[in-house]
């Protein structure tokens, strides 16, 4: 079995290893009001396509966006809880993007 | 390759069929289609179904439905490509008959969505997205459509209201179709006030999940005239894929799979898109219709929405380019894995002159296009009347 992790993972290939590659700008966004299971507590939440340095697009939620969102907003990747998995409530961590702190 | 014809069609009403099982729905549509073709059986049965595993905890629909139809023993299996499952089942049947591997095929699309309700249905439908990079982040098909539509509106400076004619047209046609799920008319101006699902995609923009089954019988065209009074030729058949994820596309606002499959199917038929008398497009969201029209060359990039202006007058039954003539996904309903077969059945009725109140006068050529995901799979069939 092949496990995608570390430098072999598609996400790392997209991002590279440079710190600035974790930054990007909002290519498009939506406010999800009709979520799937596991995301009801967060709804409504912003989901976005973010164009990161290097030109790739990443699908991720936006977080800490109390002031609203616009296409072209500068954002940076952060680690966040995405959801909890199943009856045992195991926390699933992942990445989201937040407005770039200047 | 043999020429292939459609010699029988059948369908159930599209509804929330709370009291009927997936097998019962399939059996009704399949029986109608075989009766229409004047056949007791077929050599093979190909089933289009998208979400049997997650809606119904049911796979092996080929065996299940062949049994329910009294055809146990024949070649039968299901075909899956998300909401394009019905389209790829038709493609599979076409290939089998064209190759001469079998003589008659029953193509049957079926979906039973109401076994799952509420947020669980969003989860069940999201399996057609990428699990590791989209769904894990809370994405749904509707959310991905919202991302596409927002980008389109900003990049091309288009207002939300400019899409409403697509939905108005769908409901205007669906109101005439007794098999349609939502037969209400949409009042101009109501589109922009509908509850949002994933901004800017609203309830009046998004096609409803539904239950239903549709079926058609394929046979070699040279034998079809002896089987059916009004056989319809499958003049073009093509499937193309784009990346599963929007994020992997160089230009998410270009539907490359639509362009490729439509160009191939039209080329096989010896037709240009502008020659078609009607198009059954995959209007799961209005943005899909706008982008499909652009990819097929019926609009310039960024102007597909223009077909929807004036309440969709140009795309109405009497317009220049009739779209979604029985209500499309939006009004007839979207029984996912059955949708592609409904489209082909509806186009066949048009070409047989049997579309009743939905008839496009003098229709001789039609295109049916079924999409999986956000244009990840595109199935295009061109149908034409066979001159008597």
XYZ file of C-alpha atoms in Angstrom, chain B:
388
model
C -18.882 -0.279 -36.443
C -22.624 -0.773 -36.905
C -25.020 2.169 -36.803
C -27.108 2.113 -33.623
C -30.718 3.153 -33.126
C -33.042 3.754 -30.186
C -36.100 1.542 -30.658
C -37.907 1.903 -27.339
C -38.148 4.313 -24.412
C -39.746 4.374 -20.972
C -39.588 6.359 -17.750
C -41.204 6.805 -14.365
C -42.328 10.210 -13.116
C -39.488 12.014 -11.329
C -40.628 12.405 -7.738
C -39.803 11.735 -4.136
C -40.896 8.108 -4.409
C -40.882 7.425 -0.672
C -42.751 4.132 -0.938
C -40.910 2.596 -3.885
C -37.594 0.765 -3.950
C -34.770 1.219 -6.412
C -35.702 -2.122 -7.982
C -39.384 -1.201 -8.362
C -38.546 2.081 -10.086
C -36.114 0.365 -12.429
C -38.540 -2.433 -13.204
C -41.272 0.017 -14.244
C -39.045 2.037 -16.598
C -37.416 -1.066 -18.058
C -40.735 -2.754 -18.709
C -42.109 0.365 -20.445
C -39.050 0.573 -22.704
C -39.173 -3.120 -23.669
C -42.914 -2.863 -24.360
C -42.316 0.240 -26.476
C -39.749 -1.719 -28.485
C -42.055 -4.710 -28.734
C -39.467 -6.949 -27.094
C -39.758 -9.425 -24.227
C -36.074 -9.323 -23.380
C -32.739 -7.838 -24.387
C -29.306 -9.373 -24.809
C -27.755 -7.074 -22.218
C -28.779 -4.571 -19.536
C -26.502 -1.659 -18.594
C -27.529 0.277 -15.501
C -26.600 3.891 -14.876
C -26.545 4.627 -11.152
C -24.454 7.117 -9.213
C -25.081 6.746 -5.522
C -26.544 3.292 -4.864
C -23.640 2.539 -2.543
C -24.150 5.640 -0.391
C -27.906 6.321 -0.783
C -29.123 2.744 -0.637
C -26.225 0.576 0.593
C -26.785 -1.341 -2.626
C -24.393 -2.360 -5.355
C -24.632 -5.057 -8.074
C -27.639 -3.310 -9.553
C -27.067 -5.164 -12.810
C -27.971 -8.450 -11.193
C -30.678 -6.940 -8.994
C -32.557 -5.182 -11.789
C -32.181 -7.972 -14.349
C -33.814 -10.208 -11.758
C -36.640 -7.749 -11.070
C -37.305 -7.540 -14.812
C -37.439 -11.312 -15.128
C -34.230 -11.265 -17.166
C -31.966 -13.067 -14.702
C -29.039 -14.605 -16.525
C -28.405 -11.917 -19.136
C -25.243 -9.795 -19.272
C -25.825 -6.925 -16.866
C -23.764 -4.515 -14.789
C -23.817 -0.935 -13.588
C -21.886 2.019 -14.961
C -20.775 4.893 -12.723
C -19.476 8.372 -13.439
C -21.218 10.467 -10.791
C -24.167 12.370 -12.236
C -22.997 11.257 -15.707
C -23.682 7.596 -14.865
C -26.767 7.434 -17.112
C -24.807 8.913 -19.974
C -21.990 6.404 -19.665
C -24.514 3.542 -19.467
C -25.886 4.743 -22.821
C -22.338 4.985 -24.151
C -21.667 1.421 -22.981
C -24.791 0.149 -24.718
C -23.897 2.039 -27.860
C -20.423 0.501 -27.937
C -21.770 -3.012 -27.394
C -24.285 -2.781 -30.240
C -21.938 -0.878 -32.559
C -19.270 -3.525 -32.037
C -21.714 -6.284 -32.851
C -21.054 -7.939 -29.487
C -24.760 -7.954 -28.658
C -27.856 -7.199 -30.695
C -30.323 -5.551 -28.329
C -29.451 -3.613 -25.186
C -31.625 -2.203 -22.446
C -29.987 0.953 -21.062
C -31.528 1.859 -17.723
C -30.743 4.751 -15.394
C -32.071 4.710 -11.840
C -31.557 6.675 -8.642
C -33.320 6.515 -5.288
C -32.170 9.583 -3.367
C -34.867 9.749 -0.708
C -33.502 6.783 1.211
C -31.181 9.429 2.693
C -32.324 12.881 3.835
C -30.887 16.157 5.081
C -27.160 16.664 5.543
C -26.551 12.949 5.105
C -27.620 13.305 1.478
C -25.037 16.053 0.947
C -22.441 13.656 2.335
C -23.684 10.787 0.180
C -23.523 12.908 -3.002
C -20.092 14.339 -2.184
C -18.400 11.025 -2.973
C -18.163 12.186 -6.579
C -15.712 14.906 -5.518
C -12.100 14.282 -4.461
C -12.214 12.793 -0.964
C -8.691 13.803 0.100
C -8.557 17.388 -1.146
C -12.154 18.618 -1.498
C -14.639 16.698 0.637
C -12.316 16.630 3.644
C -12.495 20.434 3.662
C -16.300 20.516 3.736
C -16.816 20.822 -0.015
C -20.057 19.733 -1.692
C -20.990 19.683 -5.385
C -23.085 22.788 -4.772
C -20.191 24.554 -3.050
C -17.908 23.790 -5.987
C -20.560 25.179 -8.335
C -20.652 28.277 -6.138
C -16.885 28.706 -6.552
C -17.197 28.436 -10.329
C -20.148 30.814 -10.531
C -18.581 33.495 -8.318
C -15.369 33.462 -10.348
C -17.351 33.644 -13.589
C -19.433 36.587 -12.353
C -16.373 38.567 -11.269
C -14.155 37.694 -14.219
C -16.857 38.458 -16.782
C -18.714 41.178 -14.838
C -22.053 39.329 -14.871
C -24.873 39.888 -12.350
C -26.729 37.032 -10.653
C -30.028 38.075 -12.274
C -28.570 37.420 -15.703
C -28.671 33.665 -15.059
C -32.310 33.487 -14.043
C -33.634 32.906 -17.562
C -32.085 29.411 -17.525
C -34.214 28.445 -14.516
C -37.315 30.263 -15.805
C -37.027 28.347 -19.093
C -36.560 25.024 -17.314
C -39.689 25.515 -15.192
C -41.704 26.845 -18.148
C -40.950 23.566 -19.960
C -41.265 21.387 -16.877
C -44.698 22.828 -16.124
C -45.877 21.153 -19.363
C -44.302 17.777 -18.488
C -46.421 15.482 -16.315
C -43.329 13.442 -15.450
C -41.497 16.499 -14.046
C -40.953 16.880 -10.305
C -41.437 20.647 -9.847
C -44.045 21.926 -12.300
C -44.351 25.417 -10.828
C -43.430 28.425 -12.946
C -40.625 30.657 -11.677
C -41.708 34.273 -11.449
C -39.169 36.623 -13.051
C -37.289 38.360 -10.257
C -37.719 35.541 -7.726
C -34.413 33.866 -8.632
C -32.266 36.418 -6.820
C -34.388 36.215 -3.655
C -34.233 32.432 -3.197
C -32.480 30.983 -0.137
C -28.748 30.573 -0.691
C -27.162 27.106 -0.593
C -23.596 28.147 -1.431
C -23.435 31.775 -2.520
C -24.068 32.694 -5.260
C -25.842 29.351 -5.905
C -29.381 29.406 -4.535
C -32.273 26.981 -4.294
C -33.668 28.316 -7.603
C -30.300 27.829 -9.304
C -29.658 24.261 -8.153
C -31.490 21.203 -9.494
C -33.311 19.082 -6.894
C -32.138 15.557 -6.012
C -34.871 13.165 -7.015
C -35.991 9.571 -7.456
C -36.704 8.085 -10.852
C -35.803 5.617 -13.548
C -35.602 5.924 -17.320
C -34.762 3.317 -19.929
C -34.221 2.899 -23.629
C -33.638 -0.006 -25.976
C -30.802 0.013 -28.519
C -30.589 -2.140 -31.643
C -28.582 -2.130 -34.882
C -30.022 0.633 -37.072
C -30.403 -1.631 -40.086
C -32.748 -3.874 -38.108
C -34.432 -1.057 -36.200
C -36.927 -0.229 -38.900
C -38.407 -3.701 -38.490
C -38.586 -3.340 -34.704
C -40.017 0.126 -34.182
C -42.255 2.457 -36.156
C -40.050 5.486 -35.439
C -36.480 4.486 -34.622
C -34.055 7.288 -33.771
C -30.430 7.128 -34.875
C -27.583 7.557 -32.377
C -25.633 9.685 -34.818
C -22.824 10.590 -32.423
C -21.539 9.253 -29.106
C -18.525 10.472 -27.146
C -17.187 10.621 -23.598
C -14.353 12.888 -22.458
C -12.877 13.611 -19.063
C -11.385 16.658 -17.400
C -9.555 16.619 -14.054
C -11.734 15.489 -11.164
C -10.892 18.663 -9.229
C -11.436 22.244 -10.332
C -8.156 23.118 -8.628
C -6.193 21.012 -11.105
C -7.487 22.856 -14.172
C -5.404 25.471 -15.887
C -8.586 27.452 -16.517
C -11.537 26.350 -14.360
C -13.917 28.474 -16.470
C -13.246 26.349 -19.546
C -15.070 23.001 -19.730
C -12.523 21.066 -21.778
C -14.370 17.738 -21.517
C -17.574 19.323 -22.804
C -15.720 20.822 -25.726
C -14.023 17.540 -26.608
C -17.010 15.214 -26.255
C -19.381 17.568 -28.085
C -16.922 18.135 -30.933
C -16.416 14.382 -31.362
C -20.114 13.519 -31.232
C -21.074 16.329 -33.619
C -18.272 15.367 -35.998
C -19.510 11.767 -36.083
C -22.986 13.066 -36.891
C -21.686 15.449 -39.548
C -23.316 18.368 -37.762
C -22.284 21.689 -36.243
C -23.625 22.782 -32.859
C -25.614 25.517 -34.546
C -27.450 22.936 -36.695
C -29.128 21.272 -33.703
C -32.876 21.635 -33.259
C -32.696 21.208 -29.454
C -30.235 20.480 -26.663
C -30.815 18.600 -23.425
C -28.035 20.141 -21.336
C -26.939 19.226 -17.825
C -28.398 22.202 -15.945
C -27.663 20.961 -12.430
C -26.595 24.562 -11.792
C -27.105 27.473 -14.196
C -23.340 28.062 -14.354
C -22.940 24.601 -15.911
C -25.285 25.581 -18.735
C -23.462 28.853 -19.397
C -20.058 27.140 -19.441
C -21.296 24.247 -21.607
C -22.732 26.651 -24.192
C -19.368 28.412 -24.323
C -17.367 25.175 -24.555
C -19.516 23.992 -27.462
C -18.914 27.230 -29.326
C -22.516 28.396 -29.100
C -21.313 31.470 -27.191
C -18.102 33.412 -26.920
C -16.144 32.899 -23.711
C -17.850 34.854 -20.935
C -21.155 35.285 -22.743
C -23.004 31.971 -22.319
C -25.357 33.757 -19.901
C -26.629 35.868 -22.795
C -28.840 32.974 -23.974
C -30.816 33.360 -20.734
C -31.808 36.981 -21.277
C -35.455 38.074 -21.667
C -36.616 35.161 -19.473
C -34.845 32.712 -21.747
C -36.917 33.560 -24.807
C -34.202 32.360 -27.219
C -33.911 29.003 -25.446
C -37.668 28.369 -25.168
C -39.480 25.626 -27.117
C -40.114 28.047 -29.960
C -36.780 29.854 -29.678
C -33.623 29.765 -31.723
C -31.904 27.208 -29.440
C -34.426 25.199 -27.363
C -32.779 23.970 -24.147
C -33.972 21.450 -21.567
C -37.261 20.930 -23.365
C -38.910 18.754 -20.696
C -37.719 20.910 -17.806
C -34.083 19.863 -17.564
C -32.548 18.822 -14.274
C -33.878 21.983 -12.645
C -37.603 21.327 -13.100
C -37.933 17.697 -14.213
C -35.559 16.890 -11.342
C -32.113 15.317 -11.059
C -32.278 11.589 -10.302
C -28.505 11.558 -10.643
C -27.630 8.244 -12.256
C -30.854 8.263 -14.263
C -30.535 11.831 -15.537
C -28.490 11.025 -18.643
C -31.047 8.415 -19.696
C -33.974 10.803 -19.081
C -32.244 13.312 -21.363
C -31.886 10.736 -24.156
C -35.477 9.518 -23.707
C -36.771 13.098 -23.873
C -34.695 13.853 -26.978
C -35.990 10.634 -28.584
C -39.605 11.665 -27.924
C -38.858 15.017 -29.580
C -37.448 13.321 -32.689
C -40.389 10.904 -32.851
C -42.744 13.881 -32.718
C -44.244 12.444 -29.532
C -43.252 15.173 -27.070
C -46.820 16.426 -26.668
C -47.029 19.868 -25.048
C -43.203 19.963 -25.003
C -42.764 19.350 -28.735
C -40.203 21.423 -30.620
C -41.838 21.808 -34.028
C -40.115 19.844 -36.778
C -37.247 18.599 -34.573
C -34.879 16.356 -36.550
C -31.619 16.573 -34.611
C -30.946 16.756 -30.884
C -27.990 16.730 -28.508
C -28.075 15.204 -25.031
C -25.213 16.060 -22.705
C -24.696 14.556 -19.261
C -22.011 15.802 -16.844
C -20.338 14.196 -13.849
C -19.132 16.556 -11.131
C -18.205 20.019 -12.372
C -17.570 18.872 -15.938
C -15.141 16.120 -14.875
C -16.954 13.647 -17.096
C -18.832 14.850 -20.173
C -20.989 12.486 -22.204
C -22.474 13.812 -25.428
C -24.898 12.002 -27.694
C -26.278 13.380 -30.929
C -29.565 11.844 -32.021
C -31.332 12.232 -35.331
C -34.635 11.201 -36.810
C -34.412 8.462 -39.443
C -36.242 9.614 -42.577
C -39.204 7.323 -43.323
